[in-house]
CSV table of C-alpha atoms in Angstrom, one decimal:
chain,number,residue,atom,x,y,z
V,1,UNK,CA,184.9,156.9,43.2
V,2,UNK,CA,186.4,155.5,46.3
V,3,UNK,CA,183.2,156.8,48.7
V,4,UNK,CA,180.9,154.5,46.0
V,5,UNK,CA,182.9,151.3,46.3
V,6,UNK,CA,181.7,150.4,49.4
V,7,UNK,CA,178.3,151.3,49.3
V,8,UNK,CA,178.3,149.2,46.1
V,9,UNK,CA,180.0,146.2,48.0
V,10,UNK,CA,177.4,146.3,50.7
V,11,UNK,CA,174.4,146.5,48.0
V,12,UNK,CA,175.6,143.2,47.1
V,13,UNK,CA,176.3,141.3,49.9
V,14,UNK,CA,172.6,142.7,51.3
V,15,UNK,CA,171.6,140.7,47.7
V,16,UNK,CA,173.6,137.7,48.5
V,17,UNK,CA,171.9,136.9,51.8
V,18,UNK,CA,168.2,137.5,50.1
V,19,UNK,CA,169.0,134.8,47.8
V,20,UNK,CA,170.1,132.4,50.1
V,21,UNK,CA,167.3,132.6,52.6
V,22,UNK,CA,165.0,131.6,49.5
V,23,UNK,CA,166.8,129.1,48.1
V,24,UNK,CA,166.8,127.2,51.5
V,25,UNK,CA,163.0,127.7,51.9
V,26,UNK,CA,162.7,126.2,48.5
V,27,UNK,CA,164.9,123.7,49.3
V,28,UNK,CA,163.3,123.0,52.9
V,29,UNK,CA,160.0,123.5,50.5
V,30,UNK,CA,161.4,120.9,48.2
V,31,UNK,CA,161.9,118.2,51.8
V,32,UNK,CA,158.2,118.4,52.5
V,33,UNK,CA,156.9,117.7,49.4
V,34,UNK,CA,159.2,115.2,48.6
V,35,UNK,CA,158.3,113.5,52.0
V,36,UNK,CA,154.8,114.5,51.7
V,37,UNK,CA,155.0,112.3,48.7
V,38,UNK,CA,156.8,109.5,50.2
V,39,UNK,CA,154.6,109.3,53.0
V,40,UNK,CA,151.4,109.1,50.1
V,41,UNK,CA,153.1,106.4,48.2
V,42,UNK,CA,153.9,104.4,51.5
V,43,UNK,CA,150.7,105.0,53.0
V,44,UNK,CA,148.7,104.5,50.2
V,45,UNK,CA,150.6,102.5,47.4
V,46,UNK,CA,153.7,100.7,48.8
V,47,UNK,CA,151.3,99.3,52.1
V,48,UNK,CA,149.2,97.5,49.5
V,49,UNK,CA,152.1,95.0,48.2
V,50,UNK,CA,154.9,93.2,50.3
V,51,UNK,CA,157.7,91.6,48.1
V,52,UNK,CA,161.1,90.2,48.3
V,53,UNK,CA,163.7,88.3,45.8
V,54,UNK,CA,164.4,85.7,48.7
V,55,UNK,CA,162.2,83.3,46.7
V,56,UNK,CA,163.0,80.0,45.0
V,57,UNK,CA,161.4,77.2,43.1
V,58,UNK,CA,160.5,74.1,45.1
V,59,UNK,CA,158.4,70.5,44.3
V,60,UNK,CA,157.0,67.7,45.9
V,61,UNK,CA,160.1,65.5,44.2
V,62,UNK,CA,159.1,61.5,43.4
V,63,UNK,CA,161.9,58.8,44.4
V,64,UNK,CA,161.6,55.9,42.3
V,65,UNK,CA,162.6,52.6,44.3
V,66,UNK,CA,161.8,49.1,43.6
V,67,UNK,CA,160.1,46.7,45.7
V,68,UNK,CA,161.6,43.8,44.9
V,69,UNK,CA,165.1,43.0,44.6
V,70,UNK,CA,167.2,41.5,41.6
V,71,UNK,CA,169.8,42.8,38.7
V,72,UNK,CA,168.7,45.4,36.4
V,73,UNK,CA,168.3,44.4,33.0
V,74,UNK,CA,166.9,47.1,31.0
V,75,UNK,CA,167.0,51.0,31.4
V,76,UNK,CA,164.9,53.4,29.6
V,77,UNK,CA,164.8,56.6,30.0
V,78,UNK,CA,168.1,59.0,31.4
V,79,UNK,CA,168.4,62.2,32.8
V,80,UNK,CA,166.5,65.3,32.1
V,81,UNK,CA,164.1,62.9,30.1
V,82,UNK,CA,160.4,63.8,30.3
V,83,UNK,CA,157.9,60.8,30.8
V,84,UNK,CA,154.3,60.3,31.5
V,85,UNK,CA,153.0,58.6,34.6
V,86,UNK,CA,152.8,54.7,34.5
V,87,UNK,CA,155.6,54.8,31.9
V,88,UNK,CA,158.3,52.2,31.9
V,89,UNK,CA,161.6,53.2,33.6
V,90,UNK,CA,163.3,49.7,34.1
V,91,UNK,CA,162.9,46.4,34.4
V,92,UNK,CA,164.4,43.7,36.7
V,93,UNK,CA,165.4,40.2,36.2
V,94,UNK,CA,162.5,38.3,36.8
V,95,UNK,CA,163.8,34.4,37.1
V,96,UNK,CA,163.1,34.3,40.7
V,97,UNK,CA,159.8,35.8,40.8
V,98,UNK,CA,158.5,33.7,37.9
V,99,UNK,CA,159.9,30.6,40.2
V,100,UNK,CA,157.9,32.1,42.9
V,101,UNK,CA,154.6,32.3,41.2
V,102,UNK,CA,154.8,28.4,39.8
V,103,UNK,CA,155.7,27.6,43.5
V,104,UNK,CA,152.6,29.2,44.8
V,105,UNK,CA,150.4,28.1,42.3
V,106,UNK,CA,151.2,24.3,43.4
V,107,UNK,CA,151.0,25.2,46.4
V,108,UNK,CA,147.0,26.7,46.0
V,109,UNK,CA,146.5,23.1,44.5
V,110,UNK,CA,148.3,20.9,46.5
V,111,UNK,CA,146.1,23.1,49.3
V,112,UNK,CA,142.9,22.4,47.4
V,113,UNK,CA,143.4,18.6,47.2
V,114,UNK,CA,144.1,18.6,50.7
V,115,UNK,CA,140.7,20.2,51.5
V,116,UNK,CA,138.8,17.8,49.2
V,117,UNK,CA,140.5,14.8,51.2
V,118,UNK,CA,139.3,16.1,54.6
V,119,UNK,CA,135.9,16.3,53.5
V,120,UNK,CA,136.2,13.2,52.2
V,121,UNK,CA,137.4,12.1,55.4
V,122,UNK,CA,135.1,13.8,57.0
V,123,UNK,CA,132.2,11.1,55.4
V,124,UNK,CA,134.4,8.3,55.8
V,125,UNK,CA,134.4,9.5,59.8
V,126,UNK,CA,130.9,9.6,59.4
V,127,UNK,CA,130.6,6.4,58.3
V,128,UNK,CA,132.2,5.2,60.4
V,129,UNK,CA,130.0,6.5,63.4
V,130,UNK,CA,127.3,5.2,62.2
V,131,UNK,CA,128.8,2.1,62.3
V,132,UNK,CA,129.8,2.4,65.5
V,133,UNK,CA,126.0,3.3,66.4
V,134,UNK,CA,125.0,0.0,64.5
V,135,UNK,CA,127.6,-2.1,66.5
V,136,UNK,CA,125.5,-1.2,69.6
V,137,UNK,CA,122.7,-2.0,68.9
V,138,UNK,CA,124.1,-5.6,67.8
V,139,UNK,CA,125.4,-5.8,71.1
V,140,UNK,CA,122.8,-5.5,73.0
V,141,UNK,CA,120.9,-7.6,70.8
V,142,UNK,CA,123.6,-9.9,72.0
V,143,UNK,CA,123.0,-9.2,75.8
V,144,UNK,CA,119.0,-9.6,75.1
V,145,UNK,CA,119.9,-12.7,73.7
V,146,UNK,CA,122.3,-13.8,77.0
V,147,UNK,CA,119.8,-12.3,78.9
V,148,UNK,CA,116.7,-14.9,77.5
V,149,UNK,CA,119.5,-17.7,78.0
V,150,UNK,CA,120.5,-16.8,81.7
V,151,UNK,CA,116.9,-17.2,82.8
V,152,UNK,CA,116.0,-20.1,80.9
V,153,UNK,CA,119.2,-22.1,82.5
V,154,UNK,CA,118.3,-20.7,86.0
V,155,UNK,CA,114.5,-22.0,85.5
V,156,UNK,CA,116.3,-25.3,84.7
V,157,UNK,CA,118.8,-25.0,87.6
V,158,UNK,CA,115.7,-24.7,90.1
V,159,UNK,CA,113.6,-27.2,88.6
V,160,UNK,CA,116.8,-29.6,88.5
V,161,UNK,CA,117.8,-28.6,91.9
V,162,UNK,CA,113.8,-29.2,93.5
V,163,UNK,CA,113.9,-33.0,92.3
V,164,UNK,CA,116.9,-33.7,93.5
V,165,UNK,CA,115.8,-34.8,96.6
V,166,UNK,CA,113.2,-37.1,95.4
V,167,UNK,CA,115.8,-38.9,93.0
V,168,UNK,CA,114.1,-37.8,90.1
V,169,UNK,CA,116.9,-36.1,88.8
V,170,UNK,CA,120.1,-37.7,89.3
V,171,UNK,CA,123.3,-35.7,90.5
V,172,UNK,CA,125.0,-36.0,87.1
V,173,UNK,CA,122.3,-33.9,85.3
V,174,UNK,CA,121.7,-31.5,88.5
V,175,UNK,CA,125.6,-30.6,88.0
V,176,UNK,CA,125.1,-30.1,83.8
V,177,UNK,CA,122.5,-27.5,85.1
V,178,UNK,CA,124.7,-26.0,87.2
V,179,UNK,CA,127.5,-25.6,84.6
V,180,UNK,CA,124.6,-24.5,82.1
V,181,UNK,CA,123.7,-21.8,84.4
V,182,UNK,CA,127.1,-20.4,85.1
V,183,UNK,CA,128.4,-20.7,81.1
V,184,UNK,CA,125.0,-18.6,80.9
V,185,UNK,CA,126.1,-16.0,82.9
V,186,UNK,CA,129.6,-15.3,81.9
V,187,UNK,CA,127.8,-15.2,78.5
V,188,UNK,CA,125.5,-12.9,80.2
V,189,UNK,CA,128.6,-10.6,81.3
V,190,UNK,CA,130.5,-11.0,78.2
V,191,UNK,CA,127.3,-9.2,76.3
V,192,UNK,CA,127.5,-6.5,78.9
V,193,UNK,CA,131.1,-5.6,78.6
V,194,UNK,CA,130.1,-6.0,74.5
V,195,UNK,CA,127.6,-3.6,74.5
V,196,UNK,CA,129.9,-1.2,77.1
V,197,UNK,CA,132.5,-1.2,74.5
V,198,UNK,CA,130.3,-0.9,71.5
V,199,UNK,CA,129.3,2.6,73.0
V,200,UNK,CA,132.3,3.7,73.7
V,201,UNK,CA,133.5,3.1,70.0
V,202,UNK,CA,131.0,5.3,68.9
V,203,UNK,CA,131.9,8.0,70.9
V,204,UNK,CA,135.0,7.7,69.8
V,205,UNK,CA,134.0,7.6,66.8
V,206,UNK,CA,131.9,10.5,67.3
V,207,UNK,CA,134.7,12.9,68.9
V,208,UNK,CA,136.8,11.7,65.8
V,209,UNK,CA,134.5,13.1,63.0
V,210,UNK,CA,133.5,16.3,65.2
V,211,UNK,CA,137.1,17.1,65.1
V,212,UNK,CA,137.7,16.2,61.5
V,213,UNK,CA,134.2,18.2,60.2
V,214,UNK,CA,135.4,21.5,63.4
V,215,UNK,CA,138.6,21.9,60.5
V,216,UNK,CA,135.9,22.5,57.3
V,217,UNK,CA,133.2,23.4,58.8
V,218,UNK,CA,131.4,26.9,57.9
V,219,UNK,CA,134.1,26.9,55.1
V,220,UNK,CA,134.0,26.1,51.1
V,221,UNK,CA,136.9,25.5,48.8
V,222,UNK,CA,136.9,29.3,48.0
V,223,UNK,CA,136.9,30.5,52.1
V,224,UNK,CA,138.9,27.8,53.8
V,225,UNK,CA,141.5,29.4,55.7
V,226,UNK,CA,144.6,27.0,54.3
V,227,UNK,CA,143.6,28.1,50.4
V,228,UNK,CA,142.6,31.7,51.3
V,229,UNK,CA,146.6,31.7,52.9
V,230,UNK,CA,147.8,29.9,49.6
V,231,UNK,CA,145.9,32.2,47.3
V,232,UNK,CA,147.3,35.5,49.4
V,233,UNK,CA,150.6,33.7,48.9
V,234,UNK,CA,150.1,33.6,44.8
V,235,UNK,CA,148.9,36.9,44.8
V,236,UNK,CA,152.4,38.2,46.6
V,237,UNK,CA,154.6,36.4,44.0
V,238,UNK,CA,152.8,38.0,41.2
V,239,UNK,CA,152.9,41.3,43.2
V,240,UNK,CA,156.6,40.5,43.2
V,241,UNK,CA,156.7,39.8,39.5
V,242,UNK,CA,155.0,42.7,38.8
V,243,UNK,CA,157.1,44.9,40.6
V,244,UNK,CA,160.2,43.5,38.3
V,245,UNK,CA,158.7,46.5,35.9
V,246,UNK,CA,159.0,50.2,37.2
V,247,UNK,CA,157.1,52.8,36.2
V,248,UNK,CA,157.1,56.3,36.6
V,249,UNK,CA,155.0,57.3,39.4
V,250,UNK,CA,153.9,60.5,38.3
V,251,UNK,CA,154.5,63.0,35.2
V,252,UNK,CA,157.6,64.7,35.3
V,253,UNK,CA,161.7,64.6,34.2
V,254,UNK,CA,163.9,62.2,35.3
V,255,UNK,CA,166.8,63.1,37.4
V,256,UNK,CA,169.6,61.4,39.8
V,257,UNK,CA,169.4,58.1,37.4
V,258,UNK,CA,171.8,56.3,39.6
V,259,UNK,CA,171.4,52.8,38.3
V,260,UNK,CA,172.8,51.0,35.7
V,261,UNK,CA,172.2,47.7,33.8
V,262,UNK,CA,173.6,44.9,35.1
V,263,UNK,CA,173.9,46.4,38.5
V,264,UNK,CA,171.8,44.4,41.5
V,265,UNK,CA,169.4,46.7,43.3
V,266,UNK,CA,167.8,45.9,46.3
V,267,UNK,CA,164.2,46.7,47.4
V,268,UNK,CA,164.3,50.2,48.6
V,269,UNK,CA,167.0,52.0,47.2
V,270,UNK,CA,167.0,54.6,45.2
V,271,UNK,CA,167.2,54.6,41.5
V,272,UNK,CA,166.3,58.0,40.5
V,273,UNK,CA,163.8,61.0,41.0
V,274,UNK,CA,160.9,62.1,38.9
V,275,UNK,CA,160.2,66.1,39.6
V,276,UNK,CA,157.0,67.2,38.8
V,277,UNK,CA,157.8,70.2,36.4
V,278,UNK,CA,154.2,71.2,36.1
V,279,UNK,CA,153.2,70.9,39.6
V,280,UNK,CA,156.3,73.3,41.1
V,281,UNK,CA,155.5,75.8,43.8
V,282,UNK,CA,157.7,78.5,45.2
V,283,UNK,CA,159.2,79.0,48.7
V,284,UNK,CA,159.3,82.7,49.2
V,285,UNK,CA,161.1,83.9,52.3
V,286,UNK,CA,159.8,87.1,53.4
V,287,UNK,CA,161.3,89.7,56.6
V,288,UNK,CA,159.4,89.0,59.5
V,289,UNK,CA,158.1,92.7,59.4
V,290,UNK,CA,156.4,92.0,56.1
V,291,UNK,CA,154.1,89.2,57.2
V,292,UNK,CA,151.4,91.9,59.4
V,293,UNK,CA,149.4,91.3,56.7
V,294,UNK,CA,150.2,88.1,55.0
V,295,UNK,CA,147.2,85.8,55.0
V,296,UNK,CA,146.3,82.3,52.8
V,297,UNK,CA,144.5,82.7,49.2
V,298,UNK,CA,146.3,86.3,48.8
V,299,UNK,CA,147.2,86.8,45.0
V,300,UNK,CA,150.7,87.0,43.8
V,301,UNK,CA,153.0,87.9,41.5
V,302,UNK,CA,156.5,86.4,40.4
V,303,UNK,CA,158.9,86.5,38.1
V,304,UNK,CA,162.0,84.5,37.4
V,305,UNK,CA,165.6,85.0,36.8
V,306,UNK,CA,165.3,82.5,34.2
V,307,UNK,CA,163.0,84.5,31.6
V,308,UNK,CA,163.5,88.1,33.0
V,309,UNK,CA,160.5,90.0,34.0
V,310,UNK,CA,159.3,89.5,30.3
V,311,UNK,CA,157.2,86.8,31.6
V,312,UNK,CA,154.8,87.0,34.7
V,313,UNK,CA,153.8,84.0,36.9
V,314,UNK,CA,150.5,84.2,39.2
V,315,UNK,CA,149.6,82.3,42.2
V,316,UNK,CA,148.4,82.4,45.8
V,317,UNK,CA,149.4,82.1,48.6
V,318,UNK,CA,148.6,78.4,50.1
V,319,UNK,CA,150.7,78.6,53.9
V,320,UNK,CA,152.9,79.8,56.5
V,321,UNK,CA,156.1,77.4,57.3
V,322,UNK,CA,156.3,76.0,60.8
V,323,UNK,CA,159.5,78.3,61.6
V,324,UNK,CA,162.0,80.6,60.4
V,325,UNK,CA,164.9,78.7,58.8
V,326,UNK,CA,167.3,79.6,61.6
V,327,UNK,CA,164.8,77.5,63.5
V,328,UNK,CA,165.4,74.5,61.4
V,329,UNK,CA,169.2,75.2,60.8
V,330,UNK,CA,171.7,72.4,61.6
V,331,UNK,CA,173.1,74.5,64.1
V,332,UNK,CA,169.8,77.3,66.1
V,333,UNK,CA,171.0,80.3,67.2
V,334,UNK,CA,171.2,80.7,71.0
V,335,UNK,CA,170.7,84.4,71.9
V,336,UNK,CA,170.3,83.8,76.0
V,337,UNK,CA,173.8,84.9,76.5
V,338,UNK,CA,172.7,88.4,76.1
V,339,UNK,CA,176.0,89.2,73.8
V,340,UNK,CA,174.0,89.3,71.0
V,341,UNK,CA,172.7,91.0,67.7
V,342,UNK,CA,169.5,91.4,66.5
V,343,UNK,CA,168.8,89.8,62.7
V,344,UNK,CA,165.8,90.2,60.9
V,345,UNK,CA,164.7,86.7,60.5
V,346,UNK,CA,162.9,85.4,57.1
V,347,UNK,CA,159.8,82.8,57.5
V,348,UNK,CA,159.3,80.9,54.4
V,349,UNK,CA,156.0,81.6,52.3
V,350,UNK,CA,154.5,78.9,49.9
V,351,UNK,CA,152.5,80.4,47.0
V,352,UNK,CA,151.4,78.1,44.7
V,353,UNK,CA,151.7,78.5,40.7
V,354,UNK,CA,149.4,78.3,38.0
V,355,UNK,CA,150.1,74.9,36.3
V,356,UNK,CA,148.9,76.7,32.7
V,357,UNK,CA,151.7,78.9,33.2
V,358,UNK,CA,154.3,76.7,34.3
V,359,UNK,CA,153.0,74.7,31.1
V,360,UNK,CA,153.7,77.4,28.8
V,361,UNK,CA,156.9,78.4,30.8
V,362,UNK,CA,158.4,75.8,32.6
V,363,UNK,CA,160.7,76.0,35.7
V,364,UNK,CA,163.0,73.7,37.5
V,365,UNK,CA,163.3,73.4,41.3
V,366,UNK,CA,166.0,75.8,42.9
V,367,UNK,CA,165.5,78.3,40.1
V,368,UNK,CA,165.6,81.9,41.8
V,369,UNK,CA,162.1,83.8,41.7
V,370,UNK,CA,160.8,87.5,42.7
V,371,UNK,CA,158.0,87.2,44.7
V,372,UNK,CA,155.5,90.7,44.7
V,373,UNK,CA,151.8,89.6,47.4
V,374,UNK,CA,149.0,91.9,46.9
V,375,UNK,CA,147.8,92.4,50.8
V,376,UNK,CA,144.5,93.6,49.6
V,377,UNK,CA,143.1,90.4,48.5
V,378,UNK,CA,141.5,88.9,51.4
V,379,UNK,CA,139.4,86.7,49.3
């Protein structure tokens, strides 16, 4: 029995090795397939989708801020309230605004008035031209007149003057000629300078009225430049008084009410935000390995943290952000020491949602999403 042990011990341990040859060819059998299979599913399925849960809900946020200044008198709505665009959020004191508008509107009458005087005066000016024109032609009937009269008295003069010699005329009458003659010409002159002066009235005259008449002319009472500048003056203060009521600017919930009543706001600051619940959008923030394939109007998939993958949003991708968000950090990386490590950077993706399913499932900005893009829709 003792000659049997070892050939026994050395039928098994011939057994032993058999077994373990095949269980590593299974087992280097078992490798291939397995990566066979992983190189199938990569190639073929997992190369058809990028995704990443580096994704969160964003908007196009609406800061309400007055335009006018004044104390806040009524507040209507609060935080997390949903309103409608165009409704009332809150209302101003309007004293001074109302003040304004009765101060413009006199003004706008006062402007009229003064535009129906200067035509007035315009006429008036005109009027008075032709007057002027008139007054010349008096004066030179005037000078015709001295003229007739200055030859007449010479005639006498020189007929006088003849006969004196002869005694005919004595030297008493020859001297009453002379005098007549020379009253006849400084009447003579007199006319002269009248009619000179007549005519330069009427320019005057003139140059008057065409300055008046260059102020209105071309122009009504609707296009004259002073009551356009009122009118656009009446139109602000009502603008102003209108802008004593604030309204929402768009649909959405209210949030960061930071205003109260009685509190004076100035035109400007900020009194709250509107977030547009149904027109959210998510900023997805995909490896920059990932993006090879990336391109606008791709479909995608999300889902959010805050209903679980029970519900499915859709969307597309709409753009690519300018840079990763290292790039727009307060502080950039500077890697030209050469003492550095390589990191993966994320670029930001913007897919936008389908406003029927944010509708039936709404979201609120900063709410984490999962983001899934289909890279075989290249419509």
């Amino acid at each position: 029995m003792s000659d049997e042990t070892p050939n026994d011990a050395g039928s098994s341990t011939v057994v032993d090795k058999s077994k373990r040859k095949n269980l590593l060819l299974g087992l280097g059998g078992a490798v291939v397939v397995i990566g066979g299979l992983w190189f199938l599913y990569a190639e073929f399925i997992g190369s058809r989708t990028v995704s990443t849960d580096n994704a969160y809900v964003a908007g196009e946020n609406a800061q309400v801020t007055p335009l006018t200044s004044g104390r806040v008198v009524e507040v209507l709505v609060t935080d997390t309230q949903p309103v409608r665009k165009g409704q009332l959020l809150f209302r101003i004191e309007d004293s001074d605004q109302k003040i304004a508008v009765q101060q413009a509107e006199a003004n706008l009458a006062m402007m009229q008035r003064r535009y129906g005087q200067s035509i007035a005066n315009n006429a008036a000016l005109g009027a008075a031209a032709g007057a002027s024109d008139a007054q010349i032609n008096t004066a030179r009937a005037g000078l015709a007149s001295a003229q007739a009269t200055l030859t007449k008295t010479q005639e006498d003069y020189k007929r006088r003057a003849a006969l004196s010699g002869t005694g005919a005329v004595s030297n008493e009458e020859l001297t009453t000629a002379r005098q007549a003659l020379d009253s006849a010409k400084a009447s003579y002159q007199q006319a002269q300078a009248a009619v000179a002066q007549a005519q330069e009235n009427a320019r005057s005259a003139r140059r008057q009225e065409e300055a008046a008449v260059a102020l209105t002319k071309g122009t009504t009472l609707q296009t004259a430049p002073e009551i356009l500048q009122a009118q656009a003056q009446l139109e602000q203060a009502k603008l102003d008084l209108e802008r004593t009521i604030v309204r929402a600017p768009i649909d959405g919930v209210v949030s960061r009410r930071s205003i109260q009543v009685g509190q004076r706001i100035q035109s400007g600051q900020a009194a709250m935000t509107v977030v547009p619940v149904g027109e959210l959008y998510v900023d997805a923030n995909f490896k920059e390995d990932q993006l090879g394939k990336v391109r606008s109007g791709q479909k995608a998939t999300l889902t959010s943290d805050f209903y679980g993958g029970k519900v499915e949003y859709h969307g597309k991708v709409v753009g690519f952000s300018g840079g990763t968000g290292a790039a727009f950090s307060l502080i950039p990386a500077q890697n030209a020491t050469g003492n550095w490590i390589k990191v993966v950077q994320r670029l930001p993706v913007r897919i936008q949602l389908d406003p029927k399913e944010l509708k039936e499932h709404p979201l609120r900005i900063g709410l984490s999403m999962e983001a899934e893009i289909d890279l075989t829709d290249n419509d």
